[in-house]
Structures are given as C-alpha cells and as structure tokens.
Backbone as a ProteinNet text record, in pm:
[ID]
protein_1_A
[PRIMARY]
MAGLNVFIIGGSRNIGYHSSILLLDAGATVTYLLRNTSVFDTDDKVQKYIKEGKARLVKGDALVQSDVQGAWDEASKESKVDVVIFTVGGTPKFSLTKGFVIEPANLVTQSLFNVLCVIFKHNPSAEDQPRIIAISSTGVTKASHDALPFALKPMYSYLLKVPHQDKIGAERLVAHCAGWEWTSGEPAVEIMGGSDWKNREGLPKPGELKKILVIRPALLTDGECKCVYRVSTGEVGGWTVSRKDVAHFLVDAVLKEERWKEFENKIASIAY
[TERTIARY]
884	807.7	891.2	1008.4	1098.5	1038.8	1084.9	1037.3	911	867.1	747	767.6	660.2	660.1	584	654.7	600	594.6	483.9	466.8	449.5	536.1	533.2	515	421.6	393.8	422.9	521.9	565.4	689.3	770.5	884.8	1016.5	1014.9	1141.5	1202.2	1120	1171.4	1081.9	1125.8	1047.2	997	872.6	822.2	830.8	793.3	797.4	937.3	1032	1171.6	1223.6	1205	1255.3	1190	1061.2	991	1049.6	1076.3	1126.7	1263.7	1350	1483	1472.2	1386.3	1366.9	1315.7	1225.9	1170.4	1273.6	1350.9	1458.4	1559.8	1593.9	1687.3	1631.4	1497.9	1433.4	1412.1	1456.4	1447.6	1335.6	1261.6	1151	1202.8	1119.1	1139.6	1048.1	1102.9	1026.8	1026.4	907.6	892.1	845.5	921.5	890.7	827.3	718.6	668.7	723.8	803.3	875.5	858.5	834.2	831.1	970.4	1071.7	1209.9	1293.1	1325.8	1398.9	1544.5	1594.2	1732.6	1748	1638.2	1643.1	1735.5	1755.3	1839.7	1977.2	2014.9	2141.8	2262.1	2257.9	2371.5	2339.9	2233.8	2192.7	2252.4	2358.2	2428.1	2338.6	2249.7	2162.3	2070.8	2003.1	1909.4	1984.4	2097.6	2174.2	2215.6	2250.7	2287.3	2172.4	2052.9	1937.7	1892.4	1917.2	1888.5	1976.3	2103.7	2196.3	2158.9	2101.4	2060.3	1923.1	1856.7	1724.6	1613	1642.1	1541.7	1466.4	1526.2	1460.5	1439.2	1317.1	1282.2	1226.6	1275.8	1233.4	1151.8	1030.2	942.6	908	934.9	906.8	758.6	697.7	557.2	503.2	378.9	312	187.5	172.9	57.2	-73.7	-67	-187.7	-234.7	-155	-189.8	-216.9	-340.1	-375.5	-299.3	-272.6	-197.3	-54.5	2.7	136.1	132.1	28.2	12.7	-4.3	-82	-102.9	28.8	111.1	239.3	331.2	332.2	416	361.6	230.3	168.2	201.7	197.4	231.5	375.2	464.9	604.6	619.4	548.9	559.4	504.7	402.6	334.3	371	475.5	506.2	557.3	617.7	671.9	591.7	528.4	445.7	347.1	242.5	141.6	199.8	146.8	190.2	129.2	214.1	168.4	128.9	202.1	183.4	191.6	99.5	103.7	120.8	223	248	224.8	131.5	91.9	129.4	235.1	283.1	296	208.5	214.4	194.2	275.4	261	337.3	278.4	343.9	444.7	519.1	610.3	533.4	504	417.7	487.4	407.9	454.4	370.2	430.6	360.6	287.7	163.1	80.8	33.4	43.5	0.2	-147.4	-227	-371.4	-420.3	-342.9	-389.8	-301.7	-186.8	-93	-17	17.8	88	-10.8	29.5	-55.1	27.8	-41.6	23.2	-48.3	21.2	-36.3	-23.2	-134.6	-271.4	-321.2	-427.7	-477.8	-535.1	-564.7	-619.5	-521.4	-392.7	-287.4	-301.8	-316.3	-320.4	-447.4	-560.1	-688.1	-693.7	-657.1	-667.9	-565	-448.6	-349.7	-401.2	-466.5	-521.4	-636	-717.8	-819.8	-755.3	-648.1	-582.4	-528.2	-466.2	-408.6	-517.6	-625.8	-732.7	-799.6	-820.1	-883	-795	-664.2	-572.9	-574	-565	-560.9	-688.1	-801.8	-929.9	-982.4	-896.7	-938	-993.7	-934.2	-977	-1054.5	-1110.2	-1196.1	-1134.8	-1020.2	-957.9	-1042.8	-1039.9	-1110.2	-1039.8	-1105.3	-1046.1	-911.7	-900.9	-776.6	-663.5	-696.9	-594.8	-556.9	-628.8	-597.7	-465.1	-386.6	-266.4	-304.5	-218.7	-233.9	-199.3	-281.2	-258.9	-240.9	-132.8	-107.9	-97.9	-181	-184.6	-155.5	-75.8	-40.3	-134.1	-194.6	-278.5	-211.1	-286.6	-228	-323	-267.8	-351.9	-412	-525.3	-588.4	-679.3	-699.4	-777.6	-928.1	-975.9	-1117.5	-1138.4	-1264.4	-1292.4	-1244.2	-1273	-1230.1	-1078.5	-1011.9	-865.6	-809	-871.3	-826.2	-849.1	-961.9	-992.7	-891.2	-830.8	-736.1	-595.1	-570.4	-437.8	-401.7	-272.5	-231.2	-279.2	-324.3	-388.5	-301.3	-170.2	-80.9	-67.4	-97.6	-86	-211.2	-324	-450.2	-452.1	-404	-403.1	-316.8	-203.6	-116.5	-185.3	-250.8	-320	-437.2	-506.6	-623.2	-584.5	-465.5	-422.4	-317.4	-202.3	-90.9	-119.6	-189.8	-209.2	-351.7	-430	-570.7	-586.4	-512.4	-528	-478	-356	-314.4	-407.8	-465	-554.3	-686.2	-729.2	-849.4	-826.6	-705	-669	-661.7	-603.4	-595.2	-734.7	-824.4	-958	-1030.4	-999.7	-1055.8	-1010.1	-881.3	-828	-890.3	-907.7	-971.2	-1117.5	-1184.7	-1324.5	-1331.1	-1237	-1230.3	-1210.1	-1117.8	-1092.9	-1217.8	-1281.5	-1400.6	-1510.6	-1527.5	-1628.5	-1597.8	-1474.9	-1437.9	-1433.5	-1399.4	-1391.5	-1525.6	-1622.7	-1753.7	-1757.4	-1668.2	-1666.1	-1771.5	-1822.1	-1911.5	-1832.9	-1893.7	-1826.6	-1909.5	-1852.8	-1926.6	-1856.8	-1759.6	-1676.8	-1713	-1830	-1867.4	-1803.5	-1864.1	-1814.8	-1705.2	-1597.5	-1492.9	-1547	-1473.5	-1512.6	-1518.2	-1613.3	-1630.2	-1501.7	-1430.1	-1306.6	-1199.9	-1197.6	-1100.6	-1131.4	-1259.3	-1300.6	-1305.8	-1286.4	-1285.3	-1423.8	-1524.8	-1660.7	-1760	-1886.5	-1990.5	-2025.7	-1989.7	-2024.3	-1907.1	-1818.8	-1693.5	-1715	-1825.9	-1849.7	-1873.2	-1908.7	-1937.3	-1822.5	-1705.3	-1590.5	-1560.6	-1536.7	-1512.7	-1391	-1410.2	-1300.9	-1287.3	-1355.6	-1341.9	-1408.5	-1342.6	-1406	-1542.2	-1636	-1767.1	-1755.6	-1850.5	-1844.6	-1828.1	-1727	-1700.6	-1608	-1573.5	-1484.6	-1339.2	-1300.5	-1162.9	-1149.5	-1068.5	-1065.4	-938.2	-826.9	-698.4	-633.3	-676	-629.6	-592.9	-487	-448.1	-415.8	-482.3	-453.9	-377.1	-264.7	-181.4	-189.1	-222	-225.5	-109.8	0.5	111	85.1	145.6	150.5	242.4	270	356.2	489.4	525.9	641.1	772	874.4	1008.4	1107.4	1228.7	1335.4	1425.9	1374.2	1453.4	1483.7	1568.2	1608.6	1498.2	1513.6	1418.2	1445.1	1349.2	1361.6	1303.5	1216.6	1144.9	1058.5	1028.5	940.5	841.8	714.5	610.8	476.9	374.5	240.3	157.6	88.3	0	-135.8	-241.4	-375.4	-475.5	-580.5	-690.3	-785	-757.6	-824.6	-734.4	-760.8	-678.2	-564	-442.9	-328.6	-291.7	-327.4	-310.2	-167.4	-69.2	70.3	118	241	299.8	366.8	461.9	542.1	569.2	625.3	679.7	773	880.8	973.8	924	961.7	925.6	983.2	1101.7	1164.6	1087.7	1030	951.5	817.9	759	637.8	669.7	784	827	848.9	905.3	928	795.7	694.8	563.7	501.6	509.5	453.3	513.2	644.5	712.1	684.9	674	638.6	502.9	408.4	275.9	281.3	371.7	386.5	449.7	552.4	632.5	580.2	502.4	454.9	305.1	266.7	126.6	36.5	82	-1.5	-20.5	83.3	73.8	-25.2	-21	-115	-258.4	-282.2	-417.9	-471.1	-380.2	-420.6	-475.1	-421.8	-456.4	-524.6	-545.1	-608.4	-748.2	-778.6	-908.5	-937.9	-831.5	-846.3	-762.8	-787.8	-704.7	-620.9	-489.8	-398.2	-330	-340.5	-270.9	-141	-35.4	96.3	163.1	220.7	290.2	379.2	467.9	548.9	466.1
-48.1	76	181.7	208.1	305.4	445.3	532.9	670.2	693.8	595.8	611.2	716.9	786.8	882.7	819.9	792.7	715.9	802.2	794.6	861	751.5	751.5	643.7	699	638.2	675.8	553.2	562.8	448.3	383.2	461.5	405.7	411.5	442.6	455.8	321	215.6	83.7	-26.3	-148.1	-267.6	-273.6	-314.8	-336.8	-210	-97.6	27.9	64.1	47.6	79.4	-13.3	-142.9	-238.3	-213.6	-181	-151.5	-27.9	74.3	200.1	181.1	101.3	77.8	3.1	-97.2	-170.1	-77.9	12.1	104.2	207.8	258.1	351.1	283.8	160.5	85.4	65.5	63.1	42	172.2	284.8	411.8	504	466.8	550.9	669.9	772	881	855	864.8	831.5	949.9	991.9	1094.3	1027.2	1045.6	986.1	1090.7	1054	1132.5	1068.7	1144.8	1090.4	1178.4	1118.4	1196.2	1245.4	1170.3	1208	1190.5	1299.1	1290.5	1249.8	1252.2	1211.1	1059.4	986.6	840.7	783.2	857.2	808.2	874.7	944.3	1017.5	927.4	805.3	714.6	599.8	616.9	513.4	547.3	476.6	507.8	490.5	390.3	366.1	484.5	529.3	640.5	769.8	789.7	912.1	927.1	816.3	819.5	876.1	830.5	875.5	1016.5	1056.3	1194.5	1289.7	1256	1340.4	1346.7	1239.6	1236.3	1301.1	1340.7	1400.8	1300.8	1173.5	1068.7	1034.1	1063.5	1042.2	1177.2	1202.2	1328.8	1298.8	1369.3	1347.7	1467.1	1441.2	1547	1515.3	1609.8	1589.4	1611	1517.3	1531.5	1404.6	1414.6	1306.8	1268.2	1140.3	1096	1116.1	1137	1164.4	1309	1390.7	1531.9	1551.3	1579.8	1583.9	1692	1803.9	1910	1864.9	1779	1723.8	1630.4	1549.6	1460.8	1543.9	1651.1	1738.7	1800.5	1844.7	1904	1806.4	1682.7	1581.2	1545	1539.7	1512.5	1623.1	1747.4	1860.2	1850	1808.9	1791.5	1677.6	1567.8	1451.7	1480.9	1566.2	1589.5	1722	1787.8	1921.2	1920.1	1811.4	1804.6	1712.2	1612.4	1520.1	1451.8	1396.8	1333.1	1211	1179.9	1062.8	938.2	841.1	717.7	611.2	607.3	499.6	556.4	514.9	547.4	416.7	410.8	292.6	330.6	261.5	292.5	174.4	192.4	84.6	131.5	222.1	279.2	169.6	175.1	83.3	138.6	133	187.1	90.7	138	52	-4.8	-134.8	-190.5	-199.9	-184.9	-206.1	-317.2	-395	-510.9	-475.8	-522	-507.9	-646.4	-678.8	-810.2	-833.1	-728.9	-744	-732.6	-664.4	-638.4	-697.7	-752.5	-797.3	-677.5	-680.2	-567.6	-454.9	-333.7	-216	-110.4	-24.5	88.3	215.6	326.1	456.5	550.9	613.4	585.2	453	402	270.2	267.9	384.6	392.9	458.5	440.6	503.2	473.2	347.3	307.9	360.2	339.7	380.4	531.1	608.6	753.7	809.9	748.9	791.4	764.5	649.9	617.7	712.2	749.2	851.9	976.5	1023	1145.1	1129.8	1016.1	993.7	993.6	922.6	916	1050.9	1124.2	1256.7	1352.7	1344.3	1430.3	1391.4	1262.7	1217.2	1256.8	1246.5	1270	1411.8	1498.4	1637.1	1700.6	1668.2	1728.3	1628.7	1525.1	1427.9	1374.9	1310.5	1261.7	1155.2	1156.5	1053.7	919.8	812.8	679.9	672.3	737.6	733	807.7	911.9	995.2	950.2	853.8	807.6	732.2	751	667.4	526.7	433.4	300.6	311.7	252.4	257.6	115.4	93.5	-36.3	-15.8	-87.7	-72.9	-207.9	-205.5	-327.4	-347.7	-464.8	-503.8	-622.5	-724.1	-841.3	-959.4	-1078.2	-1195.6	-1210.2	-1277.3	-1301.5	-1191.7	-1086.4	-973.1	-1000	-1074	-1106.6	-1249.1	-1287.3	-1422	-1527.4	-1505.7	-1604.1	-1614.9	-1501	-1501.4	-1566.4	-1539.6	-1600.4	-1751.2	-1794.4	-1937.3	-2013.9	-1944.6	-2010.7	-2018.7	-1955	-1957.6	-2098.7	-2133.6	-2257.5	-2256.4	-2371.6	-2378.6	-2318.3	-2346.3	-2300.3	-2147.5	-2079.4	-1933.8	-1861.7	-1930.8	-1863.9	-1796.7	-1862.5	-1794.3	-1668.5	-1674.9	-1558.1	-1441	-1468.8	-1364	-1309.6	-1397.5	-1355.1	-1269.1	-1293.8	-1220.7	-1115.5	-1157.9	-1065.1	-956.5	-991.5	-897.5	-842.4	-864.5	-823.7	-673.6	-593.8	-447.5	-393	-428.3	-379.8	-424.3	-543.1	-592.6	-517.1	-463.5	-380	-255.7	-205.5	-90.6	-131.4	-246.9	-294.6	-319.5	-374.8	-400.4	-269.2	-166.4	-34.3	18.4	-0.2	44.3	-34.1	-163.8	-244.1	-203.6	-171.3	-125.6	3.2	92.2	218.1	194	105.9	74.3	14.5	-79.6	-144.4	-42.4	53.5	157.4	240.7	287	376.4	302.8	174.2	96.7	35.9	42.5	-14.5	-165.4	-223.1	-367.4	-408.9	-529.1	-584.6	-606.1	-574.2	-588.7	-678	-787.8	-885.1	-917.7	-835.6	-869.7	-792.1	-729.3	-653	-516	-424.8	-287.8	-269.6	-199.1	-169.7	-79.4	-71.3	17.5	161.5	236.5	376.5	454.2	420.7	491.9	471.7	354.6	327.1	412.1	426.5	499.1	650.5	695.4	838.9	899.3	816.9	866.7	787.1	795.6	717.5	771.9	896.6	959.8	956.9	860.2	859	851.4	790.5	777.1	912.2	1011.8	1144.4	1242.2	1190.9	1280.5	1359.4	1485.8	1573.9	1527	1514.8	1475.7	1327.4	1246.6	1101.9	1054.7	963.7	911.4	849.6	871.9	809.4	660.7	578.2	435.2	408.7	331.8	297.1	392.3	506.1	602.3	557.8	480.9	431.6	314	331.7	235.3	151.3	202.5	134.5	106.9	-1.7	-30.9	-178.5	-205.3	-342	-344	-432	-452.6	-583.8	-579.4	-698.7	-742.2	-869.7	-928	-1027.4	-985.6	-1080.2	-1172.7	-1290.7	-1379	-1316.3	-1390.8	-1339.8	-1296.8	-1171	-1112.6	-1145.9	-1171.6	-1197.6	-1102.5	-1099.8	-1019.1	-1103.2	-1213.6	-1300.2	-1237.7	-1305.2	-1256.6	-1278.5	-1214	-1227.3	-1358.8	-1448.6	-1575.5	-1567.4	-1469.3	-1454.5	-1576.2	-1652.8	-1769.1	-1765.4	-1750.2	-1739.4	-1769	-1785.6	-1809.6	-1681.9	-1644.7	-1528.6	-1570.8	-1528.7	-1566.9	-1459.7	-1444	-1355.5	-1428.2	-1556.7	-1629.6	-1635.9	-1727.2	-1741.6	-1839	-1804.8	-1893.6	-1973.2	-1921.1	-1997.6	-2033.3	-1955.1	-1988	-1939.1	-1976.7	-1940.9	-1804.2	-1788.2	-1665.6	-1620	-1500.2	-1447.5	-1332.9	-1315.8	-1208.5	-1075.4	-970.8	-835.9	-807.6	-861.1	-839.1	-909.7	-1024.7	-1092.4	-1022.4	-966	-886.1	-766	-702.2	-589.9	-635.4	-754.5	-807.2	-821.4	-877.9	-893.1	-757	-666.1	-532.2	-464	-465.9	-398.3	-471.4	-602.8	-680	-633.9	-610.9	-564.4	-422.4	-341.4	-203.9	-201.7	-282.6	-272.8	-356.1	-459.1	-548.6	-532.8	-484.8	-454.2	-576.4	-691.9	-811	-853.1	-828.3	-861.6	-767.9	-640.5	-544.8	-581.1	-612.8	-646.5	-769.5	-859.1	-980.5	-948.5	-842.8	-816.3	-681.3	-601.7	-471	-486.3	-399.2	-397	-527.1	-585.4	-710.4	-706.7	-806	-831.3	-954.4	-941.2	-1052.4	-1097	-1224.9	-1281.8	-1343.4	-1328.5	-1377.4	-1449.6	-1565	-1646.1	-1746.7	-1808.8	-1917.4	-2045.3
-1916.8	-1908.3	-1836	-1888.9	-1828.1	-1837.9	-1752.7	-1755.3	-1676.6	-1597.5	-1517.2	-1409.8	-1377	-1267.5	-1151.2	-1042.2	-930	-804.4	-733.1	-604	-499.7	-398	-299.6	-159.1	-87.1	51.1	136	223.1	301.5	243.6	172.7	101.9	176	304.3	376.9	413.1	410.2	450.5	394.7	412.7	384.2	239.6	217.4	81.3	-1.9	56.2	-17.9	-62.5	26.6	-6.8	-117.2	-99.4	-199.7	-335.4	-335.2	-460.9	-527.4	-447.8	-504.1	-568	-506.4	-563	-695.7	-701.1	-826.4	-936.9	-902.2	-1001.6	-1044.5	-950.8	-986.5	-1078.9	-1047.1	-1131.9	-1272.6	-1282.6	-1412.7	-1489.4	-1430.2	-1501.3	-1458.5	-1354.5	-1307.7	-1228.2	-1218.3	-1123.2	-1004.5	-883.9	-763.6	-667.8	-628.5	-525.3	-397.4	-289.8	-160	-67.9	-1.1	111.3	237.8	313.8	428.5	550.7	663.4	787.6	823.7	782.4	812.1	685.4	619.7	492.9	511.8	634.5	658.4	659.6	644.6	650	542.9	433.5	323.9	319.9	424.4	423.3	397.6	446.7	430.3	334.3	257.5	162.6	25.6	-11.2	-136.6	-259.1	-255.2	-369.9	-394.6	-289.2	-304.9	-333.2	-266.6	-287.9	-433.7	-497.7	-639.5	-721.9	-694.9	-773	-734.4	-611.8	-572.9	-654.4	-665.1	-740.5	-888.1	-939.5	-1079.8	-1102	-993.6	-1004.4	-1024.4	-1003.6	-1023.5	-895.4	-781.3	-652	-584.8	-543.6	-478.9	-340.9	-241.1	-103.6	-56.5	-10.8	39.5	184.3	273.2	415.2	441.8	512.6	545.9	610.3	655.3	725.9	647.4	616.5	539.1	613.9	744.6	822.2	807.6	741.3	720	571.4	536.1	393.8	319.1	383.2	315.6	285.5	369.8	343	222.6	214.9	100	-27	-16.7	-131.8	-177.9	-82.9	-118.5	-188.2	-141.1	-205	-343	-355.9	-485.9	-585.6	-539.2	-626.9	-675.2	-586.3	-624.5	-725.1	-699.3	-787.4	-926.7	-935	-1062.6	-1127.7	-1079.3	-1130.1	-1274.2	-1317.1	-1453.5	-1545.1	-1488	-1566.6	-1473.6	-1530.1	-1447.3	-1376.6	-1261.2	-1186.3	-1250.6	-1281.5	-1344.2	-1243.1	-1132.3	-1034.4	-893.5	-807.4	-665	-588.9	-504	-421.9	-276.5	-212.6	-75.2	13.7	93.1	179.6	324.2	364.2	499.1	603.3	706.3	819.6	938.1	1054.2	1172.5	1230.9	1329.8	1405.3	1523.1	1523	1628.1	1763.2	1867	2003.2	2064.7	2154.1	2208.8	2336.9	2344.3	2463.9	2505.6	2635.2	2682.4	2658.1	2665.7	2651.6	2507.5	2421.1	2285.5	2176.1	2213	2110.4	2055.8	1927.8	1867.4	1838	1871.4	1847.8	1776	1703.2	1637.2	1680.3	1671.5	1706.7	1589.7	1547	1590.5	1533.5	1591.3	1552.7	1411.4	1356.8	1220.1	1123.6	1149	1068.7	919.7	884.8	744.1	677.4	742.8	684.7	661.9	762.4	749.1	651.3	644.6	545.2	404.3	385.2	253.9	217.2	314.2	289.8	228.9	292.1	246	105.1	77.9	-55	-161.7	-137.9	-236.7	-256.8	-148.7	-161.1	-240.7	-222.5	-298.5	-446.1	-474.8	-613.8	-687.6	-620.9	-687.4	-666.7	-618.8	-595.9	-722.2	-834.6	-961.7	-1048	-983.1	-1051.3	-1181.5	-1173.4	-1296.6	-1365	-1496.7	-1572.7	-1551.6	-1591.3	-1576.2	-1646.8	-1761.9	-1839.2	-1769.3	-1695	-1631.5	-1490.9	-1437.4	-1302.5	-1300.5	-1195.1	-1181.5	-1138.2	-1166.5	-1107.1	-958.8	-874.7	-730.4	-678.7	-605	-543.1	-392.8	-317.3	-171.7	-106.7	-1.5	70.8	188.6	194.8	307.5	376.5	413.3	478.1	463.3	453.8	457.4	596.6	604.6	734.6	783.1	705.4	755.7	752.6	653.4	646.7	696.6	719.7	769.2	670.3	541	441.3	435.6	443.8	440.6	566.6	681	806.2	805.6	750.8	745.4	660.8	562.1	472.3	530	644.6	705.3	752.2	751.7	818.1	962.7	1012.3	1144	1253.5	1248.3	1354.5	1358.8	1246.8	1243.4	1292.3	1294.5	1326.1	1464	1571.9	1702	1702.2	1633.8	1629.2	1559.1	1446.2	1373.2	1454.8	1528	1605.4	1724.6	1780.3	1900.1	1868.4	1817.6	1801	1697.5	1589.8	1480	1472.2	1573.2	1569.5	1549.4	1624.3	1615.9	1482.4	1436.9	1304.3	1192.2	1205.6	1101.6	1097.8	1211.4	1209.9	1124.2	1127.1	1043.4	896.4	869	730.5	672	751.8	700.4	674.8	754.2	726.7	591.8	562.2	433.1	317.9	337.2	232.7	213.1	322.3	310.5	230.5	255	182.2	33.5	-0.8	-141.4	-205.3	-136.1	-190.7	-218.7	-128.6	-149	-272.8	-283	-393.4	-527.2	-524.6	-648.3	-687.5	-596.2	-625.6	-613.8	-530.3	-511.4	-409.5	-423.7	-322.2	-193.2	-80.2	48.7	139.5	185.6	266	397.4	437.9	554.3	680.4	682.9	800.8	799.7	873.2	874.9	980.1	944.6	1043.3	1153.5	1262.6	1372.3	1323	1376.3	1337.5	1361.3	1469.9	1502.4	1395.1	1335.4	1229.2	1107	1075.4	955.2	976.7	1098.7	1125.2	1138.4	1168	1185.8	1103.4	1141.6	1074.3	936.6	909.7	782.2	684.1	698.8	622	470.7	427.9	283.6	216.4	294.2	239.5	260.5	293.8	314.2	186.7	203.9	89.6	9.2	-120.6	-209.9	-231.7	-151.6	-165.3	-294.9	-368.5	-490.9	-460.9	-550.1	-537.7	-573.8	-529.8	-559.8	-709.6	-744.3	-882.3	-955.3	-893.9	-961.4	-960.7	-861.3	-854.1	-950.1	-1054.7	-1164	-1170.4	-1119.9	-1139.6	-1004.4	-941.5	-806.8	-796	-724.1	-689.5	-540.7	-468.4	-326	-312.8	-244	-225.2	-79.5	-58.9	75.3	90.5	150	170	288.6	283.4	399.2	504.8	611.1	717	657.4	679.8	611	679.9	598.4	649.3	581.5	634.4	575.8	485.9	435.1	349.1	214.5	140.2	8.7	-93.7	-207.4	-316.5	-390.9	-388.3	-459.2	-599.9	-620.8	-748.7	-779.1	-677	-690.6	-575.1	-607.4	-504.8	-570.8	-489.9	-541.9	-528	-633.8	-630.9	-684.3	-615.6	-658.4	-617.7	-696.7	-656.9	-562	-537.7	-432.1	-310.3	-220.1	-100.4	-128.4	-86.7	-108.9	15.9	134.1	256.1	291.9	250.2	277.8	413.4	445.5	574.1	569.1	479.6	479.5	336.4	326.3	202.1	241.1	166.9	201.5	147.8	215.4	171.1	32.3	7.7	-123.3	-234.6	-206.1	-308.6	-331.6	-227.5	-247.7	-336.1	-309.3	-392.9	-537.1	-554.8	-689.6	-764.4	-698.2	-762	-791.5	-695	-713.3	-836.2	-845.9	-957	-1088.1	-1082.2	-1201.8	-1255.9	-1165.2	-1206	-1262.1	-1211.2	-1260.3	-1398.8	-1420.2	-1542	-1658.4	-1629.4	-1735.1	-1754.4	-1871	-1898.2	-1880.4	-1928	-1916.9	-1772.1	-1689.8	-1547.1	-1478.5	-1514.1	-1455.4	-1493.2	-1618.2	-1662.3	-1589.5	-1553.1	-1481.7	-1342.6	-1279	-1139.8	-1116.1	-1217.5	-1199.8	-1140.4	-1043	-975.6	-901.5	-843.9	-770.6	-643.4	-560.1	-442.1	-471.6	-458.4	-486.6	-357.9	-328.4	-212.7	-260.7	-180.2	-219.5	-102.5	-132	-29.3	-102.3	-25.8	-82	-87.8
[MASK]
++++++++++++++++++++++++++++++++++++++++++++++++++++++++++++++++++++++++++++++++++++++++++++++++++++++++++++++++++++++++++++++++++++++++++++++++++++++++++++++++++++++++++++++++++++++++++++++++++++++++++++++++++++++++++++++++++++++++++++++++++++++++++++++++++++++++++++++++

C-alpha cells in the first residue's frame, strides 16, 4: 500500500520512530508533530526522506490543540491523511513513593483528546476517517493485569501505576468514541480533564470513531526485530516484546488489508 499519507504523533523515538522508518521505506509520506524538530538533525535515514519531500517535520506540542491542528493541516494539505499513529509517551522520572511518574500525569490522555478533536472537527464520514493506531500497555485493566506473569505484577502495580492511569484514561476515551462497552471503572477526573469530558467540543460522539486499533505491548525492550511474536485480541500474558517488533506489527496492520481487517476496532495485545 505504497503512497500512504501518514500523520504521526510521538514519532521522535521508540515505537513511533521505528514505525515511521518502516513506512517511509515502504513509500509512505510521513508528517511528524515534534516538540523539537532538531531531533533528526543527525539522523541520516530521516534526512534522506526530508530531502525527498517524503518526511515533513512540524514543530508543536500535542498538548496544545492548535499545534495539533497546524500539523494536521500540513499533513493533509496535498491529500487526505490515510493513517494516524499515536505513540505519545513522556520521559518517566522515578519517585520512591509513586514509582515512575510523567509530567503532566495525563499527557497521553489529553494529547489523544486533542488529536481526536482535530480529526473530527469536520465530522468525517466513516469512509473518510483515517485509520488510527494508538499505543497503550499491557496490565492497564484488571483482566490484563491478572494475565501478567506473577513476577511482573508487583512491578506493574508499583513502578508503572502512575503511567498506567494515563494509559487507562486514553483507552477510556477510545472506548467512548468507538462505542465500546467499558467495564474497567472510570479513570480519575484529573486524568480526563474534568467530569464533563464526554461533552468536550469536537469530540466524536459514541460510535462515531470507526477505524481504530489499540495496541497493548508487554514490557518493552530495545531488542532487535525478530518478526516473531504473539498477538491476540485476548490476553497474551507474556513477559516482554521489543519496540521494533511492536513497530513491525503496527506497520504490518497498516500495509496489509487482511491484517487490518483482523484487528480493526479492537485491542491487540502483543508479547513474545
């Protein structure tokens, strides 16, 4: 599916970065929303595609809706956006009392609010909506946590508790907009940005979000791409998976129609 027009938020590193390179190599045009556009100054791979006009860098913050709008306008100025990849994640800091924390604590959820509000500003029909892929994490819900290997459960309960509250907020947002049943309890009001979050201006109404895939990776590593992993719409309960293999699965779902149909409007867990 060469020639895709891709908009990526969180593509400066990790899963987002690896996904973007695979898509550029496959012939896609990729527009990045970046807080720091100099992040690719010494990246020969990205620089090659910038010179060819296939990679576009837009400076902005996903927490600022007008910045997201500006990047969306750049991405869609020549053709409609086919795919949106959302891999936002903060740089965690360690706290003895809270484990790993990010600032702000609702970074992922509020950034996703902005992205969805921008995309649905003009109420696109189901046919005109881009495919949206968002990265979450295994262990965020009770069922997902119960499926973890026993030795990982304390770490997830303590070290990753705060980041996971943000991830569950993002998943709650997706479930609301996609019209999915939600049985995991309501996130903290602070994560959702207020008790009236469902009525935020521009937010898709329940069931309006039609083309979404949420990926829950196991504990992420910086290992190489093995191209061999387990993916399920149920719980996989694995230990780890590399960021490059998550990117491989993500891009596989983007480029292969049958793969997308298998996972569209679902949550997919991935692990070795």
